[in-house]
PDB file of C-alpha atoms and ligand atoms in Angstrom:
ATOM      1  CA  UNK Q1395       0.000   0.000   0.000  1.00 48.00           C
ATOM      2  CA  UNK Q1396       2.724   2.397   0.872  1.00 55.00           C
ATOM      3  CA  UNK Q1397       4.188   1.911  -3.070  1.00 57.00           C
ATOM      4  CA  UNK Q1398       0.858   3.435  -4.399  1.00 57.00           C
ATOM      5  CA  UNK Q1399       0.684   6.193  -1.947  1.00 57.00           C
ATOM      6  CA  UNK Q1400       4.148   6.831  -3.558  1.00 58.00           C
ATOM      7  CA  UNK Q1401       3.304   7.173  -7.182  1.00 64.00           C
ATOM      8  CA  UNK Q1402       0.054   9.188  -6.009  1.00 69.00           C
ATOM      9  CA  UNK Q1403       1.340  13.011  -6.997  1.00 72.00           C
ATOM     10  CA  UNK Q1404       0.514  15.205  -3.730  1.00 76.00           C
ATOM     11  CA  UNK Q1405      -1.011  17.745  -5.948  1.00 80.00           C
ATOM     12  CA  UNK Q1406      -3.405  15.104  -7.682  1.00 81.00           C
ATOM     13  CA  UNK Q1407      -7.429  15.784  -7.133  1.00 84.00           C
ATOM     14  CA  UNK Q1408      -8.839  12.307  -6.027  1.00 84.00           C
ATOM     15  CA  UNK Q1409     -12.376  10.980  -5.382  1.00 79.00           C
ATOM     16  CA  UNK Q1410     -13.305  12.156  -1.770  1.00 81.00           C
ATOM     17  CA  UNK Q1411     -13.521   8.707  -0.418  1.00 79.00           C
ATOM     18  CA  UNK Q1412     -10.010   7.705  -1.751  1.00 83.00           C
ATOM     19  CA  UNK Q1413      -8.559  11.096  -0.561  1.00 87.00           C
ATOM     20  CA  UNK Q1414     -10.165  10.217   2.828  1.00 88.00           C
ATOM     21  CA  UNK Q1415      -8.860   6.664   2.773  1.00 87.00           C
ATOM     22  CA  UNK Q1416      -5.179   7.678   1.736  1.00 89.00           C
ATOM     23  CA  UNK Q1417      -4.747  10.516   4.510  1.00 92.00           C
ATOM     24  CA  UNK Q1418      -5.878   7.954   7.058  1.00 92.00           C
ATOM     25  CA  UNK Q1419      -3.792   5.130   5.863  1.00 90.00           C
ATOM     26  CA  UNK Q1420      -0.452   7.336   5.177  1.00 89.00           C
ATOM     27  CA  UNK Q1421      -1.182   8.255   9.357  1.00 92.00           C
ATOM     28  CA  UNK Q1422      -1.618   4.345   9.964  1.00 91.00           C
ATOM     29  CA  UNK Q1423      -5.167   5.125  11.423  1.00 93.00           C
ATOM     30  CA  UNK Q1424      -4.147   7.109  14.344  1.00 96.00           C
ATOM     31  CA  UNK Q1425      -4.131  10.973  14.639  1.00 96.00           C
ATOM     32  CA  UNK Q1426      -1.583  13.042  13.690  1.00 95.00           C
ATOM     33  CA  UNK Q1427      -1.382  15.033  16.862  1.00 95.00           C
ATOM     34  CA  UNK Q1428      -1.768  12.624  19.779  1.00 96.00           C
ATOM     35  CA  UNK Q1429      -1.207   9.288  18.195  1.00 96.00           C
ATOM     36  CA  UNK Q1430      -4.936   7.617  18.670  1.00 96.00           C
ATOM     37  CA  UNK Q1431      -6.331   5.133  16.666  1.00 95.00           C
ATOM     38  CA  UNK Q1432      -9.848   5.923  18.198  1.00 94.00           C
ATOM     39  CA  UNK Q1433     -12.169   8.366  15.909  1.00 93.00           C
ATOM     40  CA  UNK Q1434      -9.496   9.421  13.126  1.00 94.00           C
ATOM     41  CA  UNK Q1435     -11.154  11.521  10.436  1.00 92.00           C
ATOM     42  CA  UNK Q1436      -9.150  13.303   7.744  1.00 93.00           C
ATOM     43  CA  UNK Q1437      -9.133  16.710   7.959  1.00 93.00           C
ATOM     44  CA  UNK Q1438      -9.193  19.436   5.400  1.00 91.00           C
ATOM     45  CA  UNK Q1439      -6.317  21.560   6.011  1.00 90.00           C
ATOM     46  CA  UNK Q1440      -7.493  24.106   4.096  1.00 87.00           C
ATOM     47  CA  UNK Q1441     -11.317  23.401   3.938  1.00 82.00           C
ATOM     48  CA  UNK Q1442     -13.545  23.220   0.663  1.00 78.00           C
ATOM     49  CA  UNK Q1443     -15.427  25.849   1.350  1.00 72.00           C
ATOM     50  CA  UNK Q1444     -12.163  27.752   1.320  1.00 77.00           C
ATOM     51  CA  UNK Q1445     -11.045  26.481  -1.931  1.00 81.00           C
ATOM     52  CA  UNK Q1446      -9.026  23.472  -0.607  1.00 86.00           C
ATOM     53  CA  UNK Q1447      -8.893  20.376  -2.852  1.00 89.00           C
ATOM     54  CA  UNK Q1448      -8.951  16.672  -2.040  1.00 89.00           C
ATOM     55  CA  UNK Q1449      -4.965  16.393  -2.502  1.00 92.00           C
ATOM     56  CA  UNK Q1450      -2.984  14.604  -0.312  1.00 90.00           C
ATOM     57  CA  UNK Q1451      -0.898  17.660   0.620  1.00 91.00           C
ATOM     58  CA  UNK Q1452      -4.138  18.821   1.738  1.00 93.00           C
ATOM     59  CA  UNK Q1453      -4.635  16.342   4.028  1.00 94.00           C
ATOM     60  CA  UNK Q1454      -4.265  15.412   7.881  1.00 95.00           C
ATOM     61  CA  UNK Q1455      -5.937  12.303  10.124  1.00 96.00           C
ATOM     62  CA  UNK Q1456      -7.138  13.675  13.148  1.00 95.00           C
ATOM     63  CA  UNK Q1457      -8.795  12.172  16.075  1.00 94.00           C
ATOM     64  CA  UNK Q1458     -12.177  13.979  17.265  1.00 89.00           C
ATOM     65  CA  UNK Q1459     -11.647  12.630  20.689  1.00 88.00           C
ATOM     66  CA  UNK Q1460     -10.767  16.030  21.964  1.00 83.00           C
ATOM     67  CA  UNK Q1461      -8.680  19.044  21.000  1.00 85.00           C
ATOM     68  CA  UNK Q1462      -6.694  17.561  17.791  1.00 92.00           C
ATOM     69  CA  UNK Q1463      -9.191  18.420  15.430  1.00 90.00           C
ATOM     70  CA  UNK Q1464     -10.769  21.827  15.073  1.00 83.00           C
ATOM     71  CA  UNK Q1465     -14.052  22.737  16.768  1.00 76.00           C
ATOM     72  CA  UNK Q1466     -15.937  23.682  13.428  1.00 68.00           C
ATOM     73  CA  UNK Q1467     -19.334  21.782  11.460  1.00 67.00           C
ATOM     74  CA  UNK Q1468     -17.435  21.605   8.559  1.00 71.00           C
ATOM     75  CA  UNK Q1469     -17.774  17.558   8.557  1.00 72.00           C
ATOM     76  CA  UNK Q1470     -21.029  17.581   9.394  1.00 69.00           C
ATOM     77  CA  UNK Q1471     -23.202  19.857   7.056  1.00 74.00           C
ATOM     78  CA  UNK Q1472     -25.596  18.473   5.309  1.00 76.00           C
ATOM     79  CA  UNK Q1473     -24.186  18.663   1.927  1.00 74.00           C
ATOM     80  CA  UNK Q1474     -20.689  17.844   3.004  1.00 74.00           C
ATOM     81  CA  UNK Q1475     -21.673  14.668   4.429  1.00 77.00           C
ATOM     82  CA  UNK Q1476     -23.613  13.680   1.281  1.00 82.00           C
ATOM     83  CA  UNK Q1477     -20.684  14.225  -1.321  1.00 78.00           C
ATOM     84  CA  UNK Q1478     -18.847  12.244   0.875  1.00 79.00           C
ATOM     85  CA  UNK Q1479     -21.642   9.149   1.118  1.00 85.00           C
ATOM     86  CA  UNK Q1480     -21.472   9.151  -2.997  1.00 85.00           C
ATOM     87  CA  UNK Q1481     -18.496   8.780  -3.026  1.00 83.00           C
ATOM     88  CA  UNK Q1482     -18.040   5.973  -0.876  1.00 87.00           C
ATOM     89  CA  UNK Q1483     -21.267   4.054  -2.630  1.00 91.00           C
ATOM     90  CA  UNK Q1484     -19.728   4.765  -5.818  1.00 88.00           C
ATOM     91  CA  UNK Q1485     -16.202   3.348  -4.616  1.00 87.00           C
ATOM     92  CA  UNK Q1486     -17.864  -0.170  -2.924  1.00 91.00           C
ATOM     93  CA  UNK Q1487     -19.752  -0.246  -6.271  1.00 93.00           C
ATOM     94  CA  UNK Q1488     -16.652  -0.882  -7.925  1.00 89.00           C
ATOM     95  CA  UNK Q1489     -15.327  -3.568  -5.604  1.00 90.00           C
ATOM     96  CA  UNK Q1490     -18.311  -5.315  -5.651  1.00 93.00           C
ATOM     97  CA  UNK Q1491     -21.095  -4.691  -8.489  1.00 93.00           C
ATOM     98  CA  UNK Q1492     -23.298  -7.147  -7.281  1.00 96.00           C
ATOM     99  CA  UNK Q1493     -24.698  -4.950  -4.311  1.00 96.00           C
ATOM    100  CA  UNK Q1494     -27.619  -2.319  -5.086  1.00 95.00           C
ATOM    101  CA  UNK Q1495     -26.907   1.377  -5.093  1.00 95.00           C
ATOM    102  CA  UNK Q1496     -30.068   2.714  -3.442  1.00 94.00           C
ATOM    103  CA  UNK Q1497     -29.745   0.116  -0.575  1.00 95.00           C
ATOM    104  CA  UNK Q1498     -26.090   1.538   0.032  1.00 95.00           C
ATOM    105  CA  UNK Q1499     -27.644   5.185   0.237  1.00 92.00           C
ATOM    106  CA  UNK Q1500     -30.112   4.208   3.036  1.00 93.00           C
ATOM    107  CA  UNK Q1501     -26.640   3.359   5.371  1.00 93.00           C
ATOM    108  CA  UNK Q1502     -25.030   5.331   7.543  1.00 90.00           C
ATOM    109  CA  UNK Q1503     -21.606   6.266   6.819  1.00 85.00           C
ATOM    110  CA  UNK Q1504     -19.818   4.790   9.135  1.00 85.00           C
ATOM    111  CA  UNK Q1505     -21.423   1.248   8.348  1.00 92.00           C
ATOM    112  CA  UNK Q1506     -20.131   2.420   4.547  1.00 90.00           C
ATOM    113  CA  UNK Q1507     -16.970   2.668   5.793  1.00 85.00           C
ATOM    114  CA  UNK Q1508     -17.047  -1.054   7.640  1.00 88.00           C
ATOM    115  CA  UNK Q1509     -17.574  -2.050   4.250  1.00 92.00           C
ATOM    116  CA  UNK Q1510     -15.417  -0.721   1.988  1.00 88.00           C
ATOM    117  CA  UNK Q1511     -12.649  -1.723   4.624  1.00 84.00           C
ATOM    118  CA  UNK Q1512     -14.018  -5.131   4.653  1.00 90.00           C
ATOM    119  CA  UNK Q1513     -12.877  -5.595   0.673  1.00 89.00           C
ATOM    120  CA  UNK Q1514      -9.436  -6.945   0.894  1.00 84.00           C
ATOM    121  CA  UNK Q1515      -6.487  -4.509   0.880  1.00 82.00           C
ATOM    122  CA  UNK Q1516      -5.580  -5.634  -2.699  1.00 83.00           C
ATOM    123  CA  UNK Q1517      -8.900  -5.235  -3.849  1.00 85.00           C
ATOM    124  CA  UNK Q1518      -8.824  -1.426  -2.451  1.00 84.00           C
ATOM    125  CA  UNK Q1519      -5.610  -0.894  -4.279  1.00 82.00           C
ATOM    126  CA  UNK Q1520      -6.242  -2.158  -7.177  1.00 81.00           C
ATOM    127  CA  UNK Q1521      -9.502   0.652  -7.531  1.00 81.00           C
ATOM    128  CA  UNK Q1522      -7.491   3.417  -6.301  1.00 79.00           C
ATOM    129  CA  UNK Q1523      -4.992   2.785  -8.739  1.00 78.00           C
ATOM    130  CA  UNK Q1524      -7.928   2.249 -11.532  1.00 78.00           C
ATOM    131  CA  UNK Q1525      -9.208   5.320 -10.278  1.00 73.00           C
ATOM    132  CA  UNK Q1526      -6.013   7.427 -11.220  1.00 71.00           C
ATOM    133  CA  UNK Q1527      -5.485   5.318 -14.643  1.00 71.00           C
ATOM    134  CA  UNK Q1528      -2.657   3.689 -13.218  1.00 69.00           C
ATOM    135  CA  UNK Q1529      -1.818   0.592 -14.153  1.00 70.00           C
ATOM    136  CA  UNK Q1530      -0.695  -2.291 -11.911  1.00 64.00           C
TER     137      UNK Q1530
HETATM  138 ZN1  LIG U1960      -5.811  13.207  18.504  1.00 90.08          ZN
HETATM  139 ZN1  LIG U1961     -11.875  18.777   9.599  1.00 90.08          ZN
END
């Protein structure tokens, strides 16, 4: 995993859900700040809103356990929180066609994200990498 995170450019706009993935698995799970591996998100360093793109220079795995990530709603609007839930349908539609989009919707996203971990690591790979047209 650490070989594709390599041939990734920094600067490269990815699929929120891969983005999100990536910055999480280039911390190994746990936060940034304070090491946890207990509720890591990836952060936005500079946020959307502001401009900021899903790039991997632009992003950092915090732990919402306390102080390490900002106090701010920016995860949680409405429309944030949507994007992100299309993506990640979209991505465990392409490890595994057989399930049904509209019964992926109706999940919460954190029962999305059991899933899409459940898919082997090579599996995961193997989409990111057909994601950025690279061939492996
Ligand atoms: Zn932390
Ligand atoms: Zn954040």
């Amino acid at each position: 995993m650490s070989e594709i995170i390599f041939i990734i450019d920094s600067e490269e706009e990815l699929p929120i859900s891969v983005w999100s993935y990536l910055v999480k698995r280039m911390s190994s799970f746990k936060c940034a700040k304070c090491d946890t591996n207990k509720r890591v998100i990836s952060h936005h360093i500079t946020s959307v809103y502001d401009g900021g793109k899903c790039i991997l220079s632009n992003g950092v795995a915090l732990c919402s356990n306390g102080k390490c990530h900002p106090k701010s709603r920016h995860h949680s609007t409405e429309y944030y929180q949507n994007k992100k839930k299309q993506h990640i349908v979209e991505s465990i539609l392409k490890l595994d066609p057989t399930r049904i989009e509209s019964d992926l919707i109706e999940l919460p996203e954190k029962e999305l994200w059991n899933i899409f971990l459940s898919f082997s690591e090579e599996k995961i790979v193997r989409m990111l990498a057909g994601n950025l047209g690279i061939k492996i």
